[in-house]
């Protein structure tokens, strides 16, 4: 069974409902992270990826930001929900991303996200991503991801990453 690293958002965690969905497709590793006190979270997660032989990454908001860079540098497929790419309330130290992506990337952007501006997110991806990216823009989606959208995107992602 695949191993997936789930990276929650700022002050967040992986809910039981979402964990149950993910567990149908993968063994889930979902550490509780304190982004506010550790600006080197990227490096901790990179080590966790190596030690646990992680094969896919899923991240939300701040976790999507870190998932973006981790998937890029580790060449792992990633599913990112409203990643905090253009700006963040808490800074994190990440390496330069000026390399071409070689793994599958799916980004879900909510058109009604009131935390991470969706247009800024889209502009950032267009300007900075050097590989292929599968962007799903959902006009009615806000920052929080309802279980039905989460499940649909997870199922599609794992079907592609078989």
Short mmCIF file of C-alpha atoms in Angstrom, two decimals, residues 55-127:
data_model
loop_
_atom_site.label_atom_id
_atom_site.label_comp_id
_atom_site.label_asym_id
_atom_site.label_seq_id
_atom_site.Cartn_x
_atom_site.Cartn_y
_atom_site.Cartn_z
CA UNK A 55 5.12 8.09 -2.22
CA UNK A 56 2.49 10.86 -2.37
CA UNK A 57 1.77 14.17 -0.63
CA UNK A 58 -1.52 15.85 0.21
CA UNK A 59 -1.58 19.32 1.75
CA UNK A 60 -4.03 22.05 2.65
CA UNK A 61 -3.34 25.80 2.86
CA UNK A 62 0.00 26.16 4.71
CA UNK A 63 0.42 22.40 4.31
CA UNK A 64 -0.23 22.89 0.60
CA UNK A 65 2.56 25.45 0.47
CA UNK A 66 5.02 23.01 2.03
CA UNK A 67 3.60 20.14 -0.01
CA UNK A 68 4.29 22.13 -3.17
CA UNK A 69 8.02 22.44 -2.42
CA UNK A 70 8.39 18.95 -0.97
CA UNK A 71 6.73 17.34 -3.98
CA UNK A 72 8.87 19.42 -6.32
CA UNK A 73 12.19 18.56 -4.71
CA UNK A 74 11.36 14.92 -3.88
CA UNK A 75 9.67 14.35 -7.27
CA UNK A 76 6.50 13.03 -5.62
CA UNK A 77 2.91 13.38 -6.86
CA UNK A 78 0.92 15.90 -4.84
CA UNK A 79 -2.68 16.97 -4.28
CA UNK A 80 -2.88 20.48 -2.83
CA UNK A 81 -6.03 22.21 -1.57
CA UNK A 82 -5.91 26.04 -1.56
CA UNK A 83 -2.12 26.09 -1.06
CA UNK A 84 -0.76 29.27 0.55
CA UNK A 85 1.61 29.92 -2.34
CA UNK A 86 1.46 33.70 -2.92
CA UNK A 87 1.57 34.67 0.78
CA UNK A 88 1.43 33.27 4.31
CA UNK A 89 0.81 34.63 7.81
CA UNK A 90 3.75 32.58 9.08
CA UNK A 91 7.05 32.35 7.22
CA UNK A 92 8.73 29.05 6.47
CA UNK A 93 12.25 28.43 5.19
CA UNK A 94 12.08 26.51 1.89
CA UNK A 95 14.70 25.99 -0.83
CA UNK A 96 14.50 27.65 -4.22
CA UNK A 97 11.95 26.15 -6.61
CA UNK A 98 13.64 27.02 -9.89
CA UNK A 99 13.67 23.45 -11.12
CA UNK A 100 11.25 21.70 -13.47
CA UNK A 101 8.62 19.47 -11.92
CA UNK A 102 8.79 15.82 -12.95
CA UNK A 103 5.87 14.48 -10.89
CA UNK A 104 2.10 14.88 -11.09
CA UNK A 105 0.66 17.96 -9.39
CA UNK A 106 -3.04 18.65 -8.85
CA UNK A 107 -4.08 21.93 -7.24
CA UNK A 108 -7.61 22.67 -6.07
CA UNK A 109 -8.42 26.39 -5.88
CA UNK A 110 -11.62 27.67 -4.32
CA UNK A 111 -13.04 30.70 -6.11
CA UNK A 112 -14.60 31.89 -2.83
CA UNK A 113 -11.50 31.39 -0.66
CA UNK A 114 -11.37 34.32 1.76
CA UNK A 115 -8.02 33.32 3.31
CA UNK A 116 -5.79 32.70 0.26
CA UNK A 117 -6.81 34.96 -2.62
CA UNK A 118 -7.68 32.54 -5.44
CA UNK A 119 -6.58 34.84 -8.28
CA UNK A 120 -3.24 35.52 -6.58
CA UNK A 121 -2.81 31.77 -6.11
CA UNK A 122 -3.51 31.11 -9.79
CA UNK A 123 -1.17 33.92 -10.88
CA UNK A 124 1.60 32.58 -8.63
CA UNK A 125 1.29 29.08 -10.11
CA UNK A 126 1.30 30.38 -13.69
CA UNK A 127 4.37 32.53 -13.01
#
